[in-house]
Coordinates of C-alpha atoms and ligand atoms in Angstrom, one line a residue:
Chain A
X1 CA 116.6 11.1 -5.8
X2 CA 117.3 10.3 -2.2
X3 CA 119.8 7.7 -1.4
X4 CA 119.0 5.8 1.7
X5 CA 120.8 3.1 3.6
X6 CA 118.5 0.2 4.8
X7 CA 118.1 0.6 8.5
X8 CA 116.1 -2.4 9.5
X9 CA 114.3 -5.3 7.9
X10 CA 111.1 -6.9 9.4
X11 CA 109.6 -10.2 8.4
X12 CA 105.9 -9.3 8.4
X13 CA 104.1 -12.4 7.1
X14 CA 104.7 -15.1 4.6
X15 CA 106.7 -13.8 1.6
X16 CA 106.3 -10.1 2.8
X17 CA 109.0 -7.9 4.4
X18 CA 109.2 -4.3 5.6
X19 CA 112.3 -2.3 4.7
X20 CA 112.9 0.7 7.0
X21 CA 115.2 3.6 6.1
X22 CA 115.8 7.2 7.3
X23 CA 114.3 9.9 5.2
X24 CA 113.4 13.2 6.6
X25 CA 110.6 14.3 4.4
X26 CA 106.9 15.1 4.8
X27 CA 104.7 12.3 3.3
X28 CA 100.9 11.8 3.4
X29 CA 99.2 8.5 4.1
X30 CA 98.5 6.7 0.8
X31 CA 101.5 8.3 -1.1
X32 CA 104.0 6.1 -2.8
X33 CA 107.7 6.1 -3.8
X34 CA 109.7 4.8 -6.7
X35 CA 112.4 2.4 -5.3
X36 CA 115.6 2.1 -7.3
X37 CA 117.7 -1.1 -6.9
X38 CA 120.9 -0.3 -8.9
X39 CA 121.4 -2.8 -11.8
X40 CA 118.0 -4.3 -11.3
X41 CA 114.9 -2.1 -11.7
X42 CA 112.9 0.7 -10.2
X43 CA 109.4 -0.1 -8.9
X44 CA 106.5 1.7 -7.2
X45 CA 105.9 1.0 -3.5
X46 CA 103.4 2.5 -1.1
X47 CA 104.9 4.0 2.0
X48 CA 103.8 1.8 4.9
X49 CA 105.7 3.9 7.6
X50 CA 105.5 7.7 7.6
X51 CA 107.4 9.0 10.5
X52 CA 111.1 10.2 10.3
X53 CA 111.9 6.6 9.6
X54 CA 110.1 5.6 6.4
X55 CA 109.2 2.1 5.3
X56 CA 107.9 0.0 2.5
X57 CA 106.3 -3.4 2.8
X58 CA 106.9 -5.6 -0.1
X59 CA 105.6 -9.0 -1.3
X60 CA 108.0 -11.0 -3.4
X61 CA 106.4 -11.5 -6.8
X62 CA 109.2 -11.1 -9.3
X63 CA 112.7 -9.9 -10.0
X64 CA 112.6 -6.5 -8.4
X65 CA 110.8 -7.5 -5.3
X66 CA 113.1 -10.5 -4.9
X67 CA 116.0 -8.1 -5.0
X68 CA 114.3 -6.0 -2.3
X69 CA 113.9 -9.2 -0.2
X70 CA 117.7 -9.8 -0.5
X71 CA 118.6 -6.3 0.9
X72 CA 120.6 -6.2 4.2
X73 CA 120.9 -3.4 6.7
X74 CA 123.4 -0.8 5.4
X75 CA 122.6 -1.6 1.7
X76 CA 121.9 1.5 -0.4
X77 CA 118.7 2.1 -2.4
X78 CA 117.4 5.1 -4.3
X79 CA 114.1 6.7 -3.5
X80 CA 112.1 9.1 -5.6
X81 CA 109.0 10.8 -4.3
X82 CA 106.8 10.9 -2.4
X83 CA 104.3 10.8 -5.2
X84 CA 100.6 10.9 -5.6
X85 CA 97.7 12.4 -3.7
X86 CA 97.1 10.0 -0.8
X87 CA 93.9 9.4 1.2
X88 CA 92.0 12.4 2.3
X89 CA 89.7 12.7 5.3
X90 CA 88.0 15.7 3.9
X91 CA 87.0 13.8 0.7
X92 CA 87.5 14.7 -2.9
X93 CA 85.8 17.3 -5.1
X94 CA 82.1 17.6 -4.6
X95 CA 82.1 15.7 -1.4
X96 CA 82.9 18.1 1.5
X97 CA 81.7 16.1 4.5
X98 CA 84.6 15.4 6.8
X99 CA 84.4 11.9 8.2
X100 CA 84.6 10.4 11.7
X101 CA 83.4 7.0 11.2
X102 CA 85.5 5.2 8.6
X103 CA 85.5 1.8 7.1
X104 CA 89.0 0.6 5.8
X105 CA 89.1 -2.3 3.5
X106 CA 92.4 -3.9 2.4
X107 CA 93.6 -6.9 0.6
X108 CA 97.1 -8.4 0.3
X109 CA 99.8 -5.7 0.2
X110 CA 97.1 -3.1 -0.3
X111 CA 97.0 -3.1 3.5
X112 CA 100.5 -1.4 3.4
X113 CA 99.2 2.1 2.6
X114 CA 96.1 1.6 4.7
X115 CA 97.9 0.9 8.0
X116 CA 99.6 4.3 8.3
X117 CA 96.4 6.0 7.2
X118 CA 94.4 4.2 10.0
X119 CA 97.1 5.0 12.5
X120 CA 97.1 8.7 11.7
X121 CA 93.3 9.1 11.5
X122 CA 92.7 7.0 14.7
X123 CA 95.2 9.3 16.5
X124 CA 93.2 12.3 15.2
X125 CA 90.0 10.9 16.8
X126 CA 88.3 8.9 14.0
X127 CA 86.4 5.8 14.8
X128 CA 87.7 3.2 12.3
X129 CA 86.6 -0.3 11.4
X130 CA 89.0 -2.4 9.4
X131 CA 88.4 -5.4 7.3
X132 CA 91.4 -7.1 5.8
X133 CA 91.8 -10.1 3.6
X134 CA 94.4 -12.6 2.4
X135 CA 94.7 -16.1 0.9
X136 CA 95.5 -17.6 4.3
X137 CA 96.3 -16.7 7.9
X138 CA 100.0 -16.7 7.4
X139 CA 99.6 -14.1 4.6
X140 CA 97.5 -11.5 6.5
X141 CA 99.4 -8.3 6.8
X142 CA 99.4 -5.8 9.7
X143 CA 96.4 -7.3 11.7
X144 CA 98.2 -6.6 15.0
X145 CA 99.3 -3.2 13.9
X146 CA 95.7 -2.2 13.0
X147 CA 94.4 -3.6 16.3
X148 CA 97.0 -1.5 18.2
X149 CA 95.3 1.7 16.8
X150 CA 92.2 0.8 18.8
X151 CA 90.2 0.1 15.7
X152 CA 88.0 -2.9 15.4
X153 CA 89.6 -5.4 13.0
X154 CA 87.7 -8.0 10.9
X155 CA 89.6 -10.7 9.0
X156 CA 88.8 -12.8 6.0
X157 CA 90.8 -15.6 4.5
X158 CA 90.2 -17.5 1.2
X159 CA 90.8 -20.8 3.0
X160 CA 89.0 -20.0 6.2
X161 CA 92.2 -20.4 8.3
X162 CA 91.4 -17.1 10.1
X163 CA 88.2 -15.1 10.4
X164 CA 85.5 -15.2 7.8
X165 CA 85.9 -18.0 5.2
X166 CA 85.7 -16.1 1.9
X167 CA 86.3 -12.6 0.5
X168 CA 86.9 -9.5 2.5
X169 CA 84.2 -7.8 0.4
X170 CA 81.6 -10.1 2.0
X171 CA 82.7 -8.9 5.4
X172 CA 82.4 -5.3 4.1
X173 CA 78.9 -5.9 2.8
X174 CA 77.8 -7.1 6.2
X175 CA 79.4 -4.2 8.0
X176 CA 77.8 -1.7 5.6
X177 CA 74.3 -3.2 6.1
X178 CA 74.7 -3.1 10.0
X179 CA 76.4 0.3 10.5
X180 CA 76.4 3.8 9.0
X181 CA 79.8 4.9 7.8
X182 CA 80.9 8.4 6.7
X183 CA 83.5 7.1 4.3
X184 CA 85.2 4.0 3.0
X185 CA 88.9 3.8 2.0
X186 CA 90.2 0.8 0.2
X187 CA 93.4 -0.6 -1.4
X188 CA 93.9 -4.1 -2.8
X189 CA 93.5 -6.3 -5.9
X190 CA 91.4 -4.5 -8.5
X191 CA 88.6 -7.1 -8.5
X192 CA 88.2 -6.3 -4.8
X193 CA 88.1 -2.6 -5.5
X194 CA 85.5 -3.0 -8.2
X195 CA 83.2 -4.8 -5.8
X196 CA 83.8 -2.2 -3.1
X197 CA 82.9 0.6 -5.5
X198 CA 79.6 -1.2 -6.3
X199 CA 78.9 -1.7 -2.6
X200 CA 79.7 1.9 -1.8
X201 CA 77.3 3.1 -4.4
X202 CA 74.6 0.7 -3.2
X203 CA 75.0 1.9 0.5
X204 CA 75.5 5.5 -0.6
X205 CA 78.8 5.9 1.2
X206 CA 81.6 8.0 -0.4
X207 CA 84.6 5.7 -1.2
X208 CA 88.3 6.5 -2.0
X209 CA 90.2 3.7 -3.8
X210 CA 93.9 3.4 -4.2
X211 CA 94.8 1.9 -7.6
X212 CA 97.9 0.3 -9.1
X213 CA 99.2 0.7 -12.6
X214 CA 102.5 0.0 -14.3
X215 CA 104.6 3.1 -13.7
X216 CA 107.5 4.7 -15.4
X217 CA 108.1 8.4 -14.5
X218 CA 106.0 8.5 -11.4
X219 CA 105.5 12.3 -11.6
X220 CA 102.9 12.7 -14.3
X221 CA 104.5 13.4 -17.6
X222 CA 104.9 10.1 -19.5
X223 CA 101.3 9.0 -19.4
X224 CA 102.1 5.3 -19.0
X225 CA 99.9 4.9 -16.0
X226 CA 96.8 6.6 -17.3
X227 CA 93.3 5.3 -16.9
X228 CA 90.6 7.2 -18.8
X229 CA 92.9 10.3 -19.1
X230 CA 93.8 10.4 -15.4
X231 CA 97.3 9.6 -14.2
X232 CA 97.4 7.0 -11.4
X233 CA 100.8 8.4 -10.3
X234 CA 99.7 12.1 -10.2
X235 CA 95.9 12.4 -10.1
X236 CA 95.9 9.2 -8.0
X237 CA 96.7 6.7 -6.8
X238 CA 93.7 7.4 -4.7
X239 CA 90.5 8.1 -6.7
X240 CA 86.9 8.8 -5.8
X241 CA 84.7 5.8 -6.5
X242 CA 82.2 7.8 -8.5
X243 CA 85.0 9.0 -10.9
X244 CA 86.1 5.3 -11.3
X245 CA 82.6 4.1 -12.1
X246 CA 82.4 6.6 -14.9
X247 CA 85.6 5.3 -16.6
X248 CA 85.3 2.6 -19.2
X249 CA 88.8 1.2 -18.4
X250 CA 87.9 0.4 -14.8
Chain B
X1 CA 91.9 42.2 -26.3
X2 CA 95.0 41.2 -28.3
X3 CA 94.7 38.0 -30.3
X4 CA 97.1 35.1 -29.8
X5 CA 95.6 33.1 -32.7
X6 CA 98.1 31.6 -35.0
X7 CA 98.3 29.4 -38.1
X8 CA 101.0 27.0 -39.3
X9 CA 100.9 25.5 -42.8
X10 CA 97.1 26.1 -43.0
X11 CA 96.3 24.7 -39.5
X12 CA 94.4 27.3 -37.6
X13 CA 95.0 27.4 -33.8
X14 CA 92.8 29.3 -31.3
X15 CA 96.0 29.8 -29.3
X16 CA 99.6 29.1 -30.0
X17 CA 100.3 26.5 -27.3
X18 CA 100.7 22.9 -28.4
X19 CA 101.2 19.8 -26.4
X20 CA 104.7 18.4 -27.2
X21 CA 105.1 14.8 -28.3
X22 CA 105.6 12.2 -25.5
X23 CA 103.9 14.1 -22.7
X24 CA 100.6 12.4 -21.9
X25 CA 100.0 11.8 -25.6
X26 CA 99.8 8.0 -25.5
X27 CA 96.0 7.8 -25.2
X28 CA 93.2 9.8 -26.8
X29 CA 91.6 10.4 -23.4
X30 CA 94.6 12.1 -22.0
X31 CA 94.9 14.3 -25.1
X32 CA 91.2 15.2 -24.7
X33 CA 92.0 16.2 -21.1
X34 CA 94.9 18.4 -22.3
X35 CA 92.5 20.2 -24.5
X36 CA 89.5 20.5 -22.1
X37 CA 91.2 21.1 -18.8
X38 CA 94.6 22.2 -20.1
X39 CA 93.5 24.7 -22.8
X40 CA 96.0 23.7 -25.4
X41 CA 95.4 25.0 -28.9
X42 CA 96.7 21.9 -30.6
X43 CA 98.3 18.6 -29.6
X44 CA 101.0 16.3 -30.9
X45 CA 100.6 12.6 -30.1
X46 CA 103.3 10.4 -28.6
X47 CA 105.7 9.2 -31.3
X48 CA 104.2 6.1 -32.9
X49 CA 106.2 3.3 -34.7
X50 CA 105.2 0.4 -37.0
X51 CA 105.3 -2.2 -34.1
X52 CA 104.3 -2.0 -30.5
X53 CA 107.3 -1.2 -28.2
X54 CA 107.8 -1.3 -24.4
X55 CA 110.5 1.3 -24.3
X56 CA 113.5 1.2 -21.9
X57 CA 113.4 -0.2 -18.4
X58 CA 113.1 1.8 -15.2
X59 CA 114.5 4.1 -14.0
X60 CA 113.6 6.0 -17.1
X61 CA 112.8 9.5 -15.8
X62 CA 114.3 11.8 -13.2
X63 CA 113.8 15.3 -11.8
X64 CA 117.0 17.3 -11.6
X65 CA 117.6 21.0 -10.7
X66 CA 115.8 23.0 -13.3
X67 CA 115.4 20.1 -15.7
X68 CA 114.1 16.6 -16.3
X69 CA 115.9 13.7 -17.8
X70 CA 114.1 10.9 -19.5
X71 CA 114.9 7.7 -21.4
X72 CA 111.4 6.4 -22.1
X73 CA 112.7 4.8 -25.3
X74 CA 109.7 5.5 -27.4
X75 CA 107.1 3.1 -25.7
X76 CA 104.0 3.0 -27.9
X77 CA 101.2 0.6 -28.9
X78 CA 102.2 0.5 -32.6
X79 CA 100.4 2.4 -35.4
X80 CA 97.6 -0.1 -36.0
X81 CA 96.4 0.2 -32.4
X82 CA 96.5 4.0 -32.5
X83 CA 93.6 4.9 -34.8
X84 CA 91.1 4.7 -32.0
X85 CA 93.2 7.0 -29.8
X86 CA 93.3 9.7 -32.6
X87 CA 89.6 9.4 -33.1
X88 CA 89.0 10.1 -29.4
X89 CA 91.4 13.0 -29.5
X90 CA 89.7 14.5 -32.5
X91 CA 86.4 14.7 -30.6
X92 CA 87.9 17.9 -29.1
X93 CA 87.4 19.6 -32.5
X94 CA 91.0 20.9 -32.2
X95 CA 93.9 20.1 -34.5
X96 CA 95.8 16.9 -33.7
X97 CA 99.3 16.2 -35.1
X98 CA 100.5 12.6 -35.3
X99 CA 104.1 12.1 -34.4
X100 CA 105.9 9.1 -36.0
X101 CA 109.3 7.5 -35.9
X102 CA 111.0 4.9 -38.1
X103 CA 114.4 4.2 -39.5
X104 CA 113.6 4.0 -43.2
X105 CA 111.8 6.4 -45.7
X106 CA 109.4 3.6 -46.5
X107 CA 108.3 3.0 -42.9
X108 CA 108.0 6.8 -42.4
X109 CA 105.7 7.0 -45.4
X110 CA 103.6 4.0 -44.3
X111 CA 103.1 5.6 -40.8
X112 CA 102.3 9.0 -42.2
X113 CA 99.7 7.5 -44.6
X114 CA 98.0 5.8 -41.6
X115 CA 98.0 8.9 -39.5
X116 CA 96.4 10.7 -42.5
X117 CA 93.8 8.0 -42.7
X118 CA 93.1 8.3 -39.0
X119 CA 92.3 11.9 -39.5
X120 CA 95.4 13.6 -38.1
X121 CA 95.7 17.2 -39.3
X122 CA 99.5 16.9 -39.9
X123 CA 102.4 14.6 -39.1
X124 CA 105.5 15.3 -37.2
X125 CA 108.6 13.3 -38.1
X126 CA 110.6 12.4 -35.0
X127 CA 114.1 12.9 -36.4
X128 CA 115.6 13.8 -33.0
X129 CA 114.9 11.5 -30.0
X130 CA 118.4 11.1 -28.5
X131 CA 118.0 7.8 -26.7
X132 CA 116.5 5.2 -29.0
X133 CA 118.9 3.1 -31.0
X134 CA 118.3 3.2 -34.8
X135 CA 115.7 5.9 -34.5
X136 CA 115.3 9.6 -33.9
X137 CA 118.6 11.5 -33.8
X138 CA 120.3 8.5 -35.5
X139 CA 118.3 9.1 -38.6
X140 CA 118.0 12.9 -38.2
X141 CA 121.6 14.0 -38.3
X142 CA 122.4 13.4 -42.0
X143 CA 120.7 15.9 -44.3
X144 CA 120.8 13.4 -47.2
X145 CA 118.8 10.8 -45.2
X146 CA 116.4 13.4 -43.9
X147 CA 115.8 14.5 -47.6
X148 CA 115.0 10.9 -48.6
X149 CA 112.5 10.5 -45.7
X150 CA 110.8 13.8 -46.6
X151 CA 110.5 12.9 -50.2
X152 CA 108.9 9.5 -49.4
X153 CA 106.5 11.0 -46.9
X154 CA 105.5 14.0 -49.1
X155 CA 104.7 11.7 -52.0
X156 CA 102.5 9.7 -49.7
X157 CA 100.3 12.2 -47.9
X158 CA 98.5 15.5 -48.5
X159 CA 98.5 16.8 -44.9
X160 CA 101.3 19.1 -43.8
X161 CA 104.6 17.3 -42.8
X162 CA 106.6 18.8 -39.9
X163 CA 110.2 17.7 -39.1
X164 CA 111.2 17.7 -35.5
X165 CA 114.9 18.2 -35.3
X166 CA 117.6 18.2 -32.7
X167 CA 120.0 20.9 -31.5
X168 CA 122.7 18.2 -31.5
X169 CA 123.4 18.2 -35.3
X170 CA 126.6 19.5 -36.8
X171 CA 124.9 22.0 -39.1
X172 CA 121.4 23.0 -38.1
X173 CA 121.1 25.6 -40.8
X174 CA 122.1 23.2 -43.5
X175 CA 119.6 20.6 -42.2
X176 CA 116.8 23.3 -42.1
X177 CA 117.6 24.2 -45.8
X178 CA 117.4 20.6 -46.8
X179 CA 114.0 20.2 -45.1
X180 CA 112.7 23.2 -46.9
X181 CA 114.1 22.1 -50.3
X182 CA 112.6 18.6 -49.8
X183 CA 109.1 20.1 -49.5
X184 CA 108.9 20.1 -45.6
X185 CA 105.9 22.2 -44.4
X186 CA 107.5 23.3 -41.1
X187 CA 110.3 22.7 -38.6
X188 CA 109.9 21.8 -35.0
X189 CA 112.9 22.5 -32.7
X190 CA 114.1 21.2 -30.4
X191 CA 113.9 17.7 -29.0
X192 CA 115.6 16.8 -25.7
X193 CA 119.4 17.1 -25.4
X194 CA 121.3 13.8 -24.9
X195 CA 122.3 13.7 -21.3
X196 CA 123.0 11.4 -18.3
X197 CA 123.0 11.3 -14.5
X198 CA 125.5 9.5 -12.3
X199 CA 124.5 9.0 -8.6
X200 CA 127.7 9.7 -6.6
X201 CA 126.5 7.6 -3.6
X202 CA 126.1 4.6 -5.8
X203 CA 128.8 5.2 -8.4
X204 CA 126.6 4.3 -11.3
X205 CA 124.5 5.9 -14.0
X206 CA 120.9 6.1 -12.8
X207 CA 119.0 5.6 -16.0
X208 CA 118.7 2.0 -17.0
X209 CA 119.4 3.0 -20.6
X210 CA 122.4 5.1 -19.2
X211 CA 121.6 7.9 -21.7
X212 CA 118.5 10.0 -21.7
X213 CA 117.2 13.4 -22.9
X214 CA 117.3 16.6 -21.0
X215 CA 114.2 18.9 -21.0
X216 CA 112.7 21.7 -19.0
X217 CA 113.8 25.2 -18.2
X218 CA 117.6 24.4 -18.4
X219 CA 117.4 23.8 -22.2
X220 CA 115.4 26.9 -23.2
X221 CA 118.4 29.1 -24.2
X222 CA 119.5 26.3 -26.6
X223 CA 116.0 26.0 -28.1
X224 CA 115.7 29.8 -28.6
X225 CA 119.1 29.8 -30.3
X226 CA 118.1 27.0 -32.7
X227 CA 114.7 28.6 -33.6
X228 CA 116.6 31.9 -34.3
X229 CA 119.1 30.2 -36.6
X230 CA 116.6 28.1 -38.4
X231 CA 114.1 30.9 -39.0
X232 CA 116.8 33.1 -40.4
X233 CA 117.6 30.4 -42.9
X234 CA 114.1 29.2 -44.2
X235 CA 110.7 30.6 -45.0
X236 CA 108.6 27.7 -43.8
X237 CA 107.1 28.1 -40.3
X238 CA 109.1 27.1 -37.2
X239 CA 107.5 25.7 -34.0
X240 CA 109.6 26.4 -30.9
X241 CA 109.9 23.9 -28.1
X242 CA 112.2 23.4 -25.2
X243 CA 111.9 24.7 -21.6
X244 CA 108.8 26.8 -22.0
X245 CA 106.9 27.1 -18.7
X246 CA 105.7 30.8 -18.8
X247 CA 104.4 33.4 -21.3
X248 CA 107.7 35.2 -21.2
X249 CA 109.5 32.0 -22.3
X250 CA 107.0 31.7 -25.2
X251 CA 107.5 35.4 -26.2
X252 CA 111.3 34.7 -26.5
X253 CA 110.5 31.9 -28.9
X254 CA 108.1 34.1 -31.0
X255 CA 110.7 36.8 -31.1
X256 CA 113.3 34.3 -32.3
X257 CA 111.0 33.4 -35.2
X258 CA 108.6 30.7 -33.9
X259 CA 104.9 30.8 -35.2
X260 CA 103.7 28.5 -32.4
X261 CA 105.2 26.8 -29.4
X262 CA 105.1 23.4 -27.8
X263 CA 105.1 22.6 -24.1
X264 CA 106.2 19.3 -22.6
X265 CA 107.9 19.4 -19.2
X266 CA 105.9 22.5 -18.4
X267 CA 103.0 20.1 -17.6
X268 CA 105.2 18.9 -14.7
X269 CA 106.2 22.4 -13.5
X270 CA 102.8 24.1 -13.7
X271 CA 100.2 21.4 -14.1
X272 CA 98.0 20.3 -17.0
X273 CA 96.5 23.8 -17.4
X274 CA 100.0 25.2 -18.2
X275 CA 98.7 25.9 -21.7
X276 CA 95.9 28.1 -20.4
X277 CA 98.3 29.9 -18.0
X278 CA 101.0 30.5 -20.7
X279 CA 98.4 31.7 -23.2
X280 CA 97.0 34.1 -20.6
X281 CA 100.5 35.4 -19.9
X282 CA 101.2 35.9 -23.6
X283 CA 98.0 38.0 -24.0
X284 CA 98.9 40.0 -20.9
X285 CA 102.3 40.7 -22.3
X286 CA 100.8 41.8 -25.7
X287 CA 98.4 44.0 -23.9
X288 CA 101.0 45.7 -21.8
X289 CA 103.2 46.3 -24.8
X290 CA 100.5 47.4 -27.2
X291 CA 100.5 44.5 -29.6
X292 CA 97.2 43.4 -31.2
X293 CA 98.3 40.4 -33.1
X294 CA 100.9 37.6 -32.5
X295 CA 102.3 38.1 -36.0
X296 CA 103.8 41.4 -34.9
X297 CA 106.1 39.5 -32.5
X298 CA 107.1 36.7 -34.7
X299 CA 110.8 37.0 -35.7
X300 CA 111.1 40.5 -34.1
X301 CA 114.6 39.8 -32.7
X302 CA 115.8 38.4 -36.0
X303 CA 116.7 41.7 -37.7
X304 CA 120.2 41.7 -36.4
Ligands
LIG1 C1 101.2 3.0 -6.6 C2 101.7 1.5 -6.4 C3 101.9 1.1 -5.1 C4 102.4 -0.2 -4.8 N1 102.6 -0.6 -3.5 C5 103.1 -1.8 -3.3 C6 103.4 -2.2 -1.9 O1 103.2 -1.4 -1.0 N2 103.8 -3.4 -1.7 C7 104.0 -4.3 -2.7 O2 104.5 -5.5 -2.5 N3 103.7 -4.0 -4.0 C8 103.3 -2.8 -4.3 N4 103.0 -2.4 -5.6 C9 103.2 -3.4 -6.7 C10 104.7 -3.5 -7.0 O3 105.1 -2.3 -7.6 C11 104.9 -4.7 -8.0 O4 104.7 -5.9 -7.3 C12 106.4 -4.7 -8.4 O5 106.6 -3.7 -9.3 C13 106.7 -6.1 -9.1 O6 108.0 -6.1 -9.6 P1 108.8 -7.4 -9.8 O7 110.0 -7.1 -10.7 O8 109.1 -8.1 -8.5 O9 107.8 -8.3 -10.5 P2 107.5 -8.5 -12.1 O10 108.3 -9.7 -12.5 O11 107.7 -7.3 -12.8 O12 106.0 -8.9 -12.1 C14 105.4 -9.8 -11.2 C15 103.9 -9.5 -11.1 O13 103.7 -8.2 -10.6 C16 102.9 -7.4 -11.5 N5 103.5 -6.1 -11.6 C17 104.7 -5.7 -12.1 N6 105.0 -4.4 -12.1 C18 103.9 -3.9 -11.5 C19 103.6 -2.5 -11.2 N7 104.4 -1.5 -11.4 N8 102.4 -2.3 -10.6 C20 101.5 -3.3 -10.4 N9 101.8 -4.6 -10.6 C21 103.0 -4.9 -11.2 C22 103.0 -8.1 -12.8 O14 101.9 -7.9 -13.6 C23 103.2 -9.5 -12.4 O15 101.9 -10.1 -12.1 C24 102.6 -1.1 -5.9 C25 102.3 -0.7 -7.2 C26 101.9 0.6 -7.4 C27 101.6 1.0 -8.8
LIG2 C1 108.8 12.1 -20.9 C2 109.1 12.6 -22.3 C3 108.8 11.9 -23.4 C4 109.1 12.4 -24.7 N1 108.7 11.7 -25.8 C5 108.9 12.2 -27.0 C6 108.5 11.5 -28.2 O1 107.9 10.4 -28.1 N2 108.7 12.1 -29.4 C7 109.3 13.3 -29.5 O2 109.4 13.8 -30.7 N3 109.7 14.0 -28.4 C8 109.5 13.5 -27.2 N4 109.9 14.2 -26.1 C9 110.5 15.5 -26.3 C10 109.5 16.7 -26.1 O3 108.5 16.6 -27.1 C11 110.2 18.0 -26.2 O4 110.8 18.2 -27.5 C12 111.3 18.2 -25.1 O5 110.9 17.6 -23.9 C13 111.6 19.7 -24.9 O6 110.5 20.4 -24.5 P1 110.2 20.7 -22.9 O7 111.4 21.3 -22.3 O8 109.0 21.6 -23.0 O9 109.8 19.4 -22.3 C14 109.7 13.7 -24.8 C15 110.0 14.4 -23.7 C16 109.7 13.9 -22.4 C17 110.1 14.8 -21.2
LIG3 S1 104.1 7.0 -14.6 FE1 104.4 8.6 -16.0 S2 102.6 9.6 -15.9 FE2 102.3 8.2 -14.4

């Protein structure tokens, strides 16, 4: 376990903060860590910042995330990881085409692991289109950060306060019918992911989906996070859409 | 090619590697995967109790140097929800052992009866988990109590009954003799060793439950010693577990007297196919040393 001192805290959007800390370790976009708050809990969080300074971006939803929101610079937290496979440009088994034109779909804090992925792949020359969704304008995460990568960014809000009035999946459907993409990557609420897998299959585009499950060990031995025999912490959290469609539990 | 087939209490196994209880054994699908992709010869389920249980809070598992420490706290869906999982696991056509935990002989017997009804090939009594209050090691230290549990379970079921014991008992030989005398069909040794981790930078224990169980390579010498002592004392088969990640580790256990071995933490160290790898290494060792049959190795080091 790495013990890190909180370096900086950023208010990102309503109810969501980024915690930055120094941790000199190689991590891939889409990987996650287990964050230990002594005396409170230990919870899984995607890495939203991947350089020498690492970061997590956290929405306050309960006890542990409230404790994360109370952290001050200098406070110590325990970090285990990085865990999981992360997103892959080369694609997963049976799908060898490397992709240049990518559609990234994110909802809520699901945008946290997408942002560093888009940054890295854009810097490597991919042409990326992002569509992100949230309840309302003040809850949209990382829209500026995504625009700064040079990607085109589409927005959807449930209340119409910004961009498309409705679900981000509706924006995705429109983009898929207008343009040809090599790959889709997605992270967000599971109902959103389910629709994205259906769209990807209809438009015949490979899709990688990052999932969330309740986690305990984080490194693949306890089985708490399994879905159809696959461990979200170790075999995932990023899964190929075709694998997910074959699982009864998805 | 030499054969690594083995048999314990009438249960035939194509190879002597068994998935240890509590590693990926919470769902039928993950057990199927351990058979298909992993190559295990047999699998033990997660320990199942009468009622559903969440287990201890996080943090509940850590990687240390050469070992893992966990305080899962026996999370499980309860026996009535587990029949479907066993059914899925049995689709493999391989033997499945149902692990159970309780604090009274009556509850152990009830659980064993249900496992038998579900189609399990044997039951394994968890008498040894070191971090769950009122269960495991707390019921598995006193030979009198273990004898009562075995008597109750043996009168309830026809399938073989294995007792999984801890290294942390005052008299392991005495306990082994009691198990044999009470009709036990085999002994599984060892469970994790009670342990804890303090984080110096924080000044506190890391596990939410404070105490956990140590597993992985660091505990292998303790496991080998226990199997050696037990198998010198009793005639019923012994299943060795603790720190096995390679064929050479398994060979040590066979030579100490184990008829089969279980692998838990090895799934972390070498992947789900650790069973395939270990079995291939066992066969390679046998080939290199001129053994044709696993039985030639079992108990070899005991003649001292
Ligand atoms: C791989 C992975 C990556 C994640 N990345 C992020 C991230 O980047 N940013 C972020 O804000 N959140 C992320 N989460 C979700 C985050 O772990 C939960 O919001 C957090 O554990 C809630 O803890 P709590 O004590 O504050 O809330 P609780 O009081 O425990 O629960 C509040 C709500 O959160 C849900 N929840 C609780 N625990 C989990 C869990 N382990 N996984 C999913 N949902 C849970 C509960 O069902 C409930 O609806 C991620 C989860 C996983 C599995
Ligand atoms: C995460 C984890 C969960 C475990 N759960 C159980 C359990 O439910 N019942 C049990 O009898 N043993 C349990 N064990 C103990 C193992 O079955 C095994 O006895 C021990 O880990 C030593 O073997 P190993 O070094 O190969 O892991 C668990 C071990 C681990 C690491
Ligand atoms: S959380 Fe333990 S296997 Fe995934």
